[in-house]
């Protein structure tokens, strides 16, 4: 039950992070959002390292560093596509990819699923798919993604999957060290990209807009920490599937804040997601 709890917390935090990051990217360039979000993630990760400790090793630093590079790419693509397309559709597409790849990786690592766990996994993937089906068009943004935004969502899902797999591969005795290494590498890559693309990081924008970028970073850190704690106590295949249900939170926020339309099918996806989590909890 502890595994499912941490995985569910990770899912909720990832959903909030995606929404805040996508919202901020609608007001600023995606790179600007990451310039603020990545250091915010690093600060929280450092606080977690101080609180929970961690043992450094070449393996911990390497796996953490690769996860950080995947984070920078994945969330850059994700925030961009959510800023330029319907959050209510693209977030589930990304989540589906980020679930399927870790499940396949976990099974290849020798993990097994009980019949109940397998049923929960299948239902969870169906739930994510249903969450991505749009109904009527929103008043504020078309629910039909372009091929470019759809490709970015798929690429983001693959990068996030790599991030999760790397965190799973890091030594269990390393504590919070891998996530600190990851957020440090991500921050370095993002800030290095600023002069390379000659982006100007100005102070324009309202406080609320910058707060959304900071919130995205903080929530992403909390999601990653919860994921790490979950995967240390359970299997990657199960934890990744529960984590991938994060579009449920993103969709609820998109509906409440942006007034994006939630179709009956998507509402069914929310209910299906609840069933999937229940089954996965019973299997753990």
PDB file of C-alpha atoms in Angstrom:
ATOM      1  CA  UNK A   1       0.000   0.000   0.000  1.00  0.00           C
ATOM      2  CA  UNK A   2       2.945   2.356   0.661  1.00  0.00           C
ATOM      3  CA  UNK A   3       4.091   1.860  -2.933  1.00  0.00           C
ATOM      4  CA  UNK A   4       0.689   2.827  -4.320  1.00  0.00           C
ATOM      5  CA  UNK A   5       0.432   5.836  -2.005  1.00  0.00           C
ATOM      6  CA  UNK A   6       3.776   7.298  -3.080  1.00  0.00           C
ATOM      7  CA  UNK A   7       3.051   6.493  -6.737  1.00  0.00           C
ATOM      8  CA  UNK A   8      -0.339   8.209  -6.473  1.00  0.00           C
ATOM      9  CA  UNK A   9       1.268  11.264  -4.865  1.00  0.00           C
ATOM     10  CA  UNK A  10       3.802  11.314  -7.688  1.00  0.00           C
ATOM     11  CA  UNK A  11       0.988  11.181 -10.229  1.00  0.00           C
ATOM     12  CA  UNK A  12      -0.896  14.053  -8.601  1.00  0.00           C
ATOM     13  CA  UNK A  13       2.225  16.211  -8.385  1.00  0.00           C
ATOM     14  CA  UNK A  14       3.218  15.466 -11.995  1.00  0.00           C
ATOM     15  CA  UNK A  15      -0.285  16.436 -13.113  1.00  0.00           C
ATOM     16  CA  UNK A  16      -0.068  19.763 -11.310  1.00  0.00           C
ATOM     17  CA  UNK A  17       3.448  20.366 -12.621  1.00  0.00           C
ATOM     18  CA  UNK A  18       2.402  19.751 -16.220  1.00  0.00           C
ATOM     19  CA  UNK A  19      -0.536  22.092 -15.917  1.00  0.00           C
ATOM     20  CA  UNK A  20       1.495  24.898 -14.321  1.00  0.00           C
ATOM     21  CA  UNK A  21       4.341  24.468 -16.802  1.00  0.00           C
ATOM     22  CA  UNK A  22       2.006  24.439 -19.783  1.00  0.00           C
ATOM     23  CA  UNK A  23       0.124  27.452 -18.461  1.00  0.00           C
ATOM     24  CA  UNK A  24       3.324  29.426 -17.900  1.00  0.00           C
ATOM     25  CA  UNK A  25       4.564  28.468 -21.377  1.00  0.00           C
ATOM     26  CA  UNK A  26       1.463  30.079 -22.871  1.00  0.00           C
ATOM     27  CA  UNK A  27       2.711  33.409 -21.511  1.00  0.00           C
ATOM     28  CA  UNK A  28       6.478  32.973 -21.881  1.00  0.00           C
ATOM     29  CA  UNK A  29       8.813  31.044 -24.153  1.00  0.00           C
ATOM     30  CA  UNK A  30       9.280  27.477 -22.915  1.00  0.00           C
ATOM     31  CA  UNK A  31      12.974  28.075 -22.252  1.00  0.00           C
ATOM     32  CA  UNK A  32      12.091  30.942 -19.924  1.00  0.00           C
ATOM     33  CA  UNK A  33       9.797  28.645 -17.970  1.00  0.00           C
ATOM     34  CA  UNK A  34      12.509  26.003 -17.642  1.00  0.00           C
ATOM     35  CA  UNK A  35      15.071  28.615 -16.580  1.00  0.00           C
ATOM     36  CA  UNK A  36      12.854  29.270 -13.550  1.00  0.00           C
ATOM     37  CA  UNK A  37      11.427  25.776 -13.017  1.00  0.00           C
ATOM     38  CA  UNK A  38      14.720  23.829 -13.111  1.00  0.00           C
ATOM     39  CA  UNK A  39      16.441  25.783 -10.295  1.00  0.00           C
ATOM     40  CA  UNK A  40      13.236  25.575  -8.241  1.00  0.00           C
ATOM     41  CA  UNK A  41      13.402  21.798  -8.637  1.00  0.00           C
ATOM     42  CA  UNK A  42      17.066  21.786  -7.620  1.00  0.00           C
ATOM     43  CA  UNK A  43      16.363  23.769  -4.436  1.00  0.00           C
ATOM     44  CA  UNK A  44      13.654  21.345  -3.309  1.00  0.00           C
ATOM     45  CA  UNK A  45      15.831  18.345  -4.211  1.00  0.00           C
ATOM     46  CA  UNK A  46      18.708  19.745  -2.160  1.00  0.00           C
ATOM     47  CA  UNK A  47      16.337  20.198   0.779  1.00  0.00           C
ATOM     48  CA  UNK A  48      15.205  16.559   0.390  1.00  0.00           C
ATOM     49  CA  UNK A  49      18.831  15.417   0.267  1.00  0.00           C
ATOM     50  CA  UNK A  50      19.513  17.319   3.488  1.00  0.00           C
ATOM     51  CA  UNK A  51      16.424  15.817   5.131  1.00  0.00           C
ATOM     52  CA  UNK A  52      16.681  12.208   3.929  1.00  0.00           C
ATOM     53  CA  UNK A  53      20.367  11.913   3.117  1.00  0.00           C
ATOM     54  CA  UNK A  54      22.072  10.191   0.230  1.00  0.00           C
ATOM     55  CA  UNK A  55      25.234   8.299  -0.648  1.00  0.00           C
ATOM     56  CA  UNK A  56      27.217   9.476  -3.642  1.00  0.00           C
ATOM     57  CA  UNK A  57      28.815   7.050  -6.072  1.00  0.00           C
ATOM     58  CA  UNK A  58      29.740   7.008  -9.753  1.00  0.00           C
ATOM     59  CA  UNK A  59      26.638   4.945 -10.488  1.00  0.00           C
ATOM     60  CA  UNK A  60      24.307   7.249  -8.552  1.00  0.00           C
ATOM     61  CA  UNK A  61      25.735  10.348 -10.243  1.00  0.00           C
ATOM     62  CA  UNK A  62      25.658   8.762 -13.707  1.00  0.00           C
ATOM     63  CA  UNK A  63      22.097   7.458 -13.567  1.00  0.00           C
ATOM     64  CA  UNK A  64      20.953  10.685 -11.929  1.00  0.00           C
ATOM     65  CA  UNK A  65      22.753  12.808 -14.523  1.00  0.00           C
ATOM     66  CA  UNK A  66      21.176  10.938 -17.430  1.00  0.00           C
ATOM     67  CA  UNK A  67      17.770  11.295 -15.799  1.00  0.00           C
ATOM     68  CA  UNK A  68      18.371  15.042 -15.526  1.00  0.00           C
ATOM     69  CA  UNK A  69      19.257  15.343 -19.202  1.00  0.00           C
ATOM     70  CA  UNK A  70      16.088  13.401 -20.054  1.00  0.00           C
ATOM     71  CA  UNK A  71      14.125  15.741 -17.772  1.00  0.00           C
ATOM     72  CA  UNK A  72      15.404  18.836 -19.571  1.00  0.00           C
ATOM     73  CA  UNK A  73      14.467  17.428 -22.973  1.00  0.00           C
ATOM     74  CA  UNK A  74      11.210  15.808 -21.884  1.00  0.00           C
ATOM     75  CA  UNK A  75       9.708  18.698 -20.000  1.00  0.00           C
ATOM     76  CA  UNK A  76      10.936  21.196 -22.563  1.00  0.00           C
ATOM     77  CA  UNK A  77       8.975  19.309 -25.222  1.00  0.00           C
ATOM     78  CA  UNK A  78       6.037  18.752 -22.892  1.00  0.00           C
ATOM     79  CA  UNK A  79       5.674  22.383 -21.795  1.00  0.00           C
ATOM     80  CA  UNK A  80       5.993  23.514 -25.418  1.00  0.00           C
ATOM     81  CA  UNK A  81       3.309  21.178 -26.739  1.00  0.00           C
ATOM     82  CA  UNK A  82       0.961  21.965 -23.833  1.00  0.00           C
ATOM     83  CA  UNK A  83       1.426  25.667 -24.565  1.00  0.00           C
ATOM     84  CA  UNK A  84       0.646  25.263 -28.265  1.00  0.00           C
ATOM     85  CA  UNK A  85      -2.069  22.623 -28.202  1.00  0.00           C
ATOM     86  CA  UNK A  86      -4.910  21.232 -26.104  1.00  0.00           C
ATOM     87  CA  UNK A  87      -3.664  20.208 -22.666  1.00  0.00           C
ATOM     88  CA  UNK A  88      -6.644  17.932 -22.317  1.00  0.00           C
ATOM     89  CA  UNK A  89      -5.456  15.780 -25.269  1.00  0.00           C
ATOM     90  CA  UNK A  90      -1.665  16.071 -25.367  1.00  0.00           C
ATOM     91  CA  UNK A  91      -1.034  15.332 -21.687  1.00  0.00           C
ATOM     92  CA  UNK A  92      -2.652  11.854 -21.916  1.00  0.00           C
ATOM     93  CA  UNK A  93      -0.768  11.088 -25.144  1.00  0.00           C
ATOM     94  CA  UNK A  94       2.529  11.844 -23.431  1.00  0.00           C
ATOM     95  CA  UNK A  95       1.488   9.835 -20.384  1.00  0.00           C
ATOM     96  CA  UNK A  96       0.638   6.768 -22.457  1.00  0.00           C
ATOM     97  CA  UNK A  97       4.147   6.686 -23.902  1.00  0.00           C
ATOM     98  CA  UNK A  98       5.711   7.354 -20.506  1.00  0.00           C
ATOM     99  CA  UNK A  99       3.798   4.349 -19.112  1.00  0.00           C
ATOM    100  CA  UNK A 100       4.336   1.780 -21.854  1.00  0.00           C
ATOM    101  CA  UNK A 101       8.115   2.130 -22.060  1.00  0.00           C
ATOM    102  CA  UNK A 102       8.836   1.703 -18.303  1.00  0.00           C
ATOM    103  CA  UNK A 103       6.403  -1.232 -18.107  1.00  0.00           C
ATOM    104  CA  UNK A 104       8.273  -2.955 -20.929  1.00  0.00           C
ATOM    105  CA  UNK A 105      11.589  -2.096 -19.262  1.00  0.00           C
ATOM    106  CA  UNK A 106      10.443  -3.390 -15.874  1.00  0.00           C
ATOM    107  CA  UNK A 107       9.321  -6.699 -17.333  1.00  0.00           C
ATOM    108  CA  UNK A 108      12.616  -7.019 -19.220  1.00  0.00           C
ATOM    109  CA  UNK A 109      14.439  -6.482 -15.904  1.00  0.00           C
ATOM    110  CA  UNK A 110      12.712  -9.588 -14.526  1.00  0.00           C
ATOM    111  CA  UNK A 111       9.742  -8.000 -12.774  1.00  0.00           C
ATOM    112  CA  UNK A 112       6.458  -9.900 -12.816  1.00  0.00           C
ATOM    113  CA  UNK A 113       2.831  -8.893 -12.490  1.00  0.00           C
ATOM    114  CA  UNK A 114       0.087 -10.838 -10.729  1.00  0.00           C
ATOM    115  CA  UNK A 115      -3.150 -11.401 -12.622  1.00  0.00           C
ATOM    116  CA  UNK A 116      -4.738  -8.543 -10.655  1.00  0.00           C
ATOM    117  CA  UNK A 117      -1.726  -6.333 -11.310  1.00  0.00           C
ATOM    118  CA  UNK A 118      -1.804  -7.158 -15.012  1.00  0.00           C
ATOM    119  CA  UNK A 119      -5.496  -6.300 -15.160  1.00  0.00           C
ATOM    120  CA  UNK A 120      -4.827  -3.035 -13.353  1.00  0.00           C
ATOM    121  CA  UNK A 121      -2.008  -2.202 -15.776  1.00  0.00           C
ATOM    122  CA  UNK A 122      -4.172  -2.819 -18.832  1.00  0.00           C
ATOM    123  CA  UNK A 123      -7.054  -0.811 -17.363  1.00  0.00           C
ATOM    124  CA  UNK A 124      -4.689   2.034 -16.458  1.00  0.00           C
ATOM    125  CA  UNK A 125      -3.394   2.263 -20.024  1.00  0.00           C
ATOM    126  CA  UNK A 126      -6.988   2.214 -21.286  1.00  0.00           C
ATOM    127  CA  UNK A 127      -7.777   5.001 -18.808  1.00  0.00           C
ATOM    128  CA  UNK A 128      -4.926   7.156 -20.094  1.00  0.00           C
ATOM    129  CA  UNK A 129      -6.142   6.559 -23.660  1.00  0.00           C
ATOM    130  CA  UNK A 130      -9.707   7.558 -22.732  1.00  0.00           C
ATOM    131  CA  UNK A 131      -8.432  10.701 -21.048  1.00  0.00           C
ATOM    132  CA  UNK A 132      -6.914  11.706 -24.374  1.00  0.00           C
ATOM    133  CA  UNK A 133     -10.162  11.473 -26.336  1.00  0.00           C
ATOM    134  CA  UNK A 134     -11.725  14.893 -26.825  1.00  0.00           C
ATOM    135  CA  UNK A 135     -15.347  15.807 -27.045  1.00  0.00           C
ATOM    136  CA  UNK A 136     -16.678  19.183 -28.115  1.00  0.00           C
ATOM    137  CA  UNK A 137     -14.195  21.907 -28.822  1.00  0.00           C
ATOM    138  CA  UNK A 138     -13.206  24.198 -25.984  1.00  0.00           C
ATOM    139  CA  UNK A 139     -14.100  27.827 -26.131  1.00  0.00           C
ATOM    140  CA  UNK A 140     -10.487  28.860 -25.648  1.00  0.00           C
ATOM    141  CA  UNK A 141      -8.377  26.305 -27.502  1.00  0.00           C
ATOM    142  CA  UNK A 142      -8.961  23.730 -30.209  1.00  0.00           C
ATOM    143  CA  UNK A 143      -9.036  20.153 -28.985  1.00  0.00           C
ATOM    144  CA  UNK A 144      -7.404  18.943 -32.213  1.00  0.00           C
ATOM    145  CA  UNK A 145      -3.600  18.776 -31.884  1.00  0.00           C
ATOM    146  CA  UNK A 146      -1.346  19.383 -34.875  1.00  0.00           C
ATOM    147  CA  UNK A 147       1.115  16.741 -36.038  1.00  0.00           C
ATOM    148  CA  UNK A 148       3.941  18.857 -34.600  1.00  0.00           C
ATOM    149  CA  UNK A 149       2.437  19.125 -31.108  1.00  0.00           C
ATOM    150  CA  UNK A 150       1.448  15.454 -31.209  1.00  0.00           C
ATOM    151  CA  UNK A 151       5.021  14.478 -32.128  1.00  0.00           C
ATOM    152  CA  UNK A 152       6.357  16.664 -29.324  1.00  0.00           C
ATOM    153  CA  UNK A 153       4.006  14.961 -26.847  1.00  0.00           C
ATOM    154  CA  UNK A 154       5.230  11.519 -27.939  1.00  0.00           C
ATOM    155  CA  UNK A 155       8.860  12.648 -27.689  1.00  0.00           C
ATOM    156  CA  UNK A 156       8.199  14.108 -24.251  1.00  0.00           C
ATOM    157  CA  UNK A 157       6.680  10.835 -23.076  1.00  0.00           C
ATOM    158  CA  UNK A 158       9.714   8.887 -24.272  1.00  0.00           C
ATOM    159  CA  UNK A 159      12.094  11.287 -22.504  1.00  0.00           C
ATOM    160  CA  UNK A 160      10.100  11.155 -19.257  1.00  0.00           C
ATOM    161  CA  UNK A 161      10.116   7.349 -19.505  1.00  0.00           C
ATOM    162  CA  UNK A 162      13.913   7.418 -19.762  1.00  0.00           C
ATOM    163  CA  UNK A 163      14.067   9.682 -16.709  1.00  0.00           C
ATOM    164  CA  UNK A 164      11.978   7.258 -14.656  1.00  0.00           C
ATOM    165  CA  UNK A 165      13.935   4.207 -15.806  1.00  0.00           C
ATOM    166  CA  UNK A 166      17.243   5.870 -14.887  1.00  0.00           C
ATOM    167  CA  UNK A 167      15.973   6.716 -11.403  1.00  0.00           C
ATOM    168  CA  UNK A 168      14.892   3.102 -10.990  1.00  0.00           C
ATOM    169  CA  UNK A 169      18.354   1.874 -12.040  1.00  0.00           C
ATOM    170  CA  UNK A 170      20.188   4.116  -9.542  1.00  0.00           C
ATOM    171  CA  UNK A 171      21.527   2.278  -6.462  1.00  0.00           C
ATOM    172  CA  UNK A 172      18.870   2.004  -3.747  1.00  0.00           C
ATOM    173  CA  UNK A 173      21.369   2.928  -1.056  1.00  0.00           C
ATOM    174  CA  UNK A 174      22.083   6.236  -2.823  1.00  0.00           C
ATOM    175  CA  UNK A 175      19.099   7.924  -1.204  1.00  0.00           C
ATOM    176  CA  UNK A 176      18.283  11.321  -2.700  1.00  0.00           C
ATOM    177  CA  UNK A 177      21.657  11.654  -4.471  1.00  0.00           C
ATOM    178  CA  UNK A 178      20.357  10.683  -7.962  1.00  0.00           C
ATOM    179  CA  UNK A 179      17.617  13.303  -8.019  1.00  0.00           C
ATOM    180  CA  UNK A 180      20.053  16.004  -6.885  1.00  0.00           C
ATOM    181  CA  UNK A 181      22.441  14.994  -9.664  1.00  0.00           C
ATOM    182  CA  UNK A 182      19.566  14.990 -12.116  1.00  0.00           C
ATOM    183  CA  UNK A 183      18.211  18.421 -11.230  1.00  0.00           C
ATOM    184  CA  UNK A 184      21.744  19.864 -11.214  1.00  0.00           C
ATOM    185  CA  UNK A 185      22.404  18.544 -14.732  1.00  0.00           C
ATOM    186  CA  UNK A 186      18.997  19.747 -15.939  1.00  0.00           C
ATOM    187  CA  UNK A 187      19.598  23.234 -14.548  1.00  0.00           C
ATOM    188  CA  UNK A 188      23.055  23.368 -16.140  1.00  0.00           C
ATOM    189  CA  UNK A 189      21.708  22.276 -19.539  1.00  0.00           C
ATOM    190  CA  UNK A 190      18.849  24.763 -19.454  1.00  0.00           C
ATOM    191  CA  UNK A 191      21.044  27.698 -18.465  1.00  0.00           C
ATOM    192  CA  UNK A 192      23.666  26.696 -21.049  1.00  0.00           C
ATOM    193  CA  UNK A 193      20.976  26.753 -23.725  1.00  0.00           C
ATOM    194  CA  UNK A 194      20.111  30.391 -23.012  1.00  0.00           C
ATOM    195  CA  UNK A 195      23.200  31.983 -24.611  1.00  0.00           C
ATOM    196  CA  UNK A 196      23.307  29.316 -27.340  1.00  0.00           C
ATOM    197  CA  UNK A 197      19.866  30.261 -28.627  1.00  0.00           C
ATOM    198  CA  UNK A 198      20.403  33.902 -27.649  1.00  0.00           C
ATOM    199  CA  UNK A 199      17.256  33.931 -25.561  1.00  0.00           C
ATOM    200  CA  UNK A 200      16.601  36.981 -23.445  1.00  0.00           C
ATOM    201  CA  UNK A 201      15.425  36.204 -19.927  1.00  0.00           C
ATOM    202  CA  UNK A 202      13.660  39.413 -19.061  1.00  0.00           C
ATOM    203  CA  UNK A 203      11.501  40.405 -16.133  1.00  0.00           C
ATOM    204  CA  UNK A 204       8.359  40.934 -18.196  1.00  0.00           C
ATOM    205  CA  UNK A 205       5.179  39.250 -17.124  1.00  0.00           C
ATOM    206  CA  UNK A 206       2.940  39.270 -14.106  1.00  0.00           C
ATOM    207  CA  UNK A 207       3.869  37.715 -10.793  1.00  0.00           C
ATOM    208  CA  UNK A 208       1.168  35.092 -11.292  1.00  0.00           C
ATOM    209  CA  UNK A 209       2.795  33.970 -14.531  1.00  0.00           C
ATOM    210  CA  UNK A 210       6.235  33.546 -12.967  1.00  0.00           C
ATOM    211  CA  UNK A 211       4.639  31.838  -9.976  1.00  0.00           C
ATOM    212  CA  UNK A 212       3.229  29.191 -12.310  1.00  0.00           C
ATOM    213  CA  UNK A 213       6.748  28.423 -13.566  1.00  0.00           C
ATOM    214  CA  UNK A 214       8.084  28.163 -10.016  1.00  0.00           C
ATOM    215  CA  UNK A 215       5.158  25.949  -9.013  1.00  0.00           C
ATOM    216  CA  UNK A 216       5.896  23.679 -11.981  1.00  0.00           C
ATOM    217  CA  UNK A 217       9.451  23.162 -10.731  1.00  0.00           C
ATOM    218  CA  UNK A 218       8.438  22.597  -7.118  1.00  0.00           C
ATOM    219  CA  UNK A 219       5.698  20.125  -8.026  1.00  0.00           C
ATOM    220  CA  UNK A 220       8.015  18.282 -10.397  1.00  0.00           C
ATOM    221  CA  UNK A 221      10.542  17.868  -7.591  1.00  0.00           C
ATOM    222  CA  UNK A 222       7.891  16.512  -5.233  1.00  0.00           C
ATOM    223  CA  UNK A 223       6.676  14.143  -7.958  1.00  0.00           C
ATOM    224  CA  UNK A 224      10.177  12.833  -8.613  1.00  0.00           C
ATOM    225  CA  UNK A 225      10.888  12.325  -4.915  1.00  0.00           C
ATOM    226  CA  UNK A 226       7.609  10.445  -4.459  1.00  0.00           C
ATOM    227  CA  UNK A 227       8.374   8.318  -7.523  1.00  0.00           C
ATOM    228  CA  UNK A 228      11.832   7.464  -6.205  1.00  0.00           C
ATOM    229  CA  UNK A 229      10.408   6.423  -2.829  1.00  0.00           C
ATOM    230  CA  UNK A 230       7.736   4.330  -4.565  1.00  0.00           C
ATOM    231  CA  UNK A 231      10.093   2.539  -6.931  1.00  0.00           C
ATOM    232  CA  UNK A 232      12.522   1.804  -4.080  1.00  0.00           C
ATOM    233  CA  UNK A 233       9.724  -0.116  -2.361  1.00  0.00           C
ATOM    234  CA  UNK A 234       8.047  -1.657  -5.394  1.00  0.00           C
ATOM    235  CA  UNK A 235       8.350  -2.584  -9.062  1.00  0.00           C
ATOM    236  CA  UNK A 236       8.962  -0.105 -11.870  1.00  0.00           C
ATOM    237  CA  UNK A 237       6.171  -1.635 -13.993  1.00  0.00           C
ATOM    238  CA  UNK A 238       3.517  -0.948 -11.348  1.00  0.00           C
ATOM    239  CA  UNK A 239       4.812   2.416 -10.127  1.00  0.00           C
ATOM    240  CA  UNK A 240       5.241   3.823 -13.631  1.00  0.00           C
ATOM    241  CA  UNK A 241       1.669   2.925 -14.594  1.00  0.00           C
ATOM    242  CA  UNK A 242       0.171   4.634 -11.548  1.00  0.00           C
ATOM    243  CA  UNK A 243       2.403   7.662 -12.076  1.00  0.00           C
ATOM    244  CA  UNK A 244       1.289   7.837 -15.716  1.00  0.00           C
ATOM    245  CA  UNK A 245      -2.274   8.525 -14.578  1.00  0.00           C
ATOM    246  CA  UNK A 246      -1.223  12.131 -13.934  1.00  0.00           C
ATOM    247  CA  UNK A 247      -3.350  13.496 -16.829  1.00  0.00           C
ATOM    248  CA  UNK A 248      -6.371  13.037 -14.563  1.00  0.00           C
ATOM    249  CA  UNK A 249      -5.120  15.891 -12.384  1.00  0.00           C
ATOM    250  CA  UNK A 250      -4.035  17.932 -15.395  1.00  0.00           C
ATOM    251  CA  UNK A 251      -7.449  17.542 -17.018  1.00  0.00           C
ATOM    252  CA  UNK A 252      -9.310  18.578 -13.861  1.00  0.00           C
ATOM    253  CA  UNK A 253      -7.165  21.717 -13.591  1.00  0.00           C
ATOM    254  CA  UNK A 254      -7.554  22.475 -17.313  1.00  0.00           C
ATOM    255  CA  UNK A 255     -11.307  22.215 -16.907  1.00  0.00           C
ATOM    256  CA  UNK A 256     -11.480  24.389 -13.791  1.00  0.00           C
ATOM    257  CA  UNK A 257      -8.962  27.052 -14.801  1.00  0.00           C
ATOM    258  CA  UNK A 258      -9.004  27.156 -18.614  1.00  0.00           C
ATOM    259  CA  UNK A 259     -12.581  25.952 -19.092  1.00  0.00           C
ATOM    260  CA  UNK A 260     -11.408  23.257 -21.515  1.00  0.00           C
ATOM    261  CA  UNK A 261     -14.160  20.802 -22.334  1.00  0.00           C
ATOM    262  CA  UNK A 262     -14.172  17.412 -20.603  1.00  0.00           C
ATOM    263  CA  UNK A 263     -16.087  14.901 -22.697  1.00  0.00           C
ATOM    264  CA  UNK A 264     -18.142  12.041 -21.312  1.00  0.00           C
ATOM    265  CA  UNK A 265     -15.467   9.649 -22.525  1.00  0.00           C
ATOM    266  CA  UNK A 266     -12.794  11.546 -20.618  1.00  0.00           C
ATOM    267  CA  UNK A 267     -14.969  11.522 -17.504  1.00  0.00           C
ATOM    268  CA  UNK A 268     -15.193   7.765 -17.964  1.00  0.00           C
ATOM    269  CA  UNK A 269     -11.408   7.768 -18.172  1.00  0.00           C
ATOM    270  CA  UNK A 270     -11.222   9.434 -14.756  1.00  0.00           C
ATOM    271  CA  UNK A 271     -13.435   6.703 -13.283  1.00  0.00           C
ATOM    272  CA  UNK A 272     -11.407   4.022 -15.065  1.00  0.00           C
ATOM    273  CA  UNK A 273      -8.208   5.475 -13.630  1.00  0.00           C
ATOM    274  CA  UNK A 274      -9.652   5.107 -10.136  1.00  0.00           C
ATOM    275  CA  UNK A 275     -10.444   1.447 -10.826  1.00  0.00           C
ATOM    276  CA  UNK A 276      -6.921   0.854 -12.133  1.00  0.00           C
ATOM    277  CA  UNK A 277      -5.305   2.330  -9.024  1.00  0.00           C
ATOM    278  CA  UNK A 278      -7.552   0.175  -6.843  1.00  0.00           C
ATOM    279  CA  UNK A 279      -6.531  -3.008  -8.644  1.00  0.00           C
ATOM    280  CA  UNK A 280      -2.839  -2.095  -8.573  1.00  0.00           C
ATOM    281  CA  UNK A 281      -3.148  -1.382  -4.850  1.00  0.00           C
ATOM    282  CA  UNK A 282      -4.644  -4.838  -4.285  1.00  0.00           C
ATOM    283  CA  UNK A 283      -1.831  -6.447  -6.268  1.00  0.00           C
ATOM    284  CA  UNK A 284       0.987  -4.778  -4.333  1.00  0.00           C
TER     285      UNK A 284
END
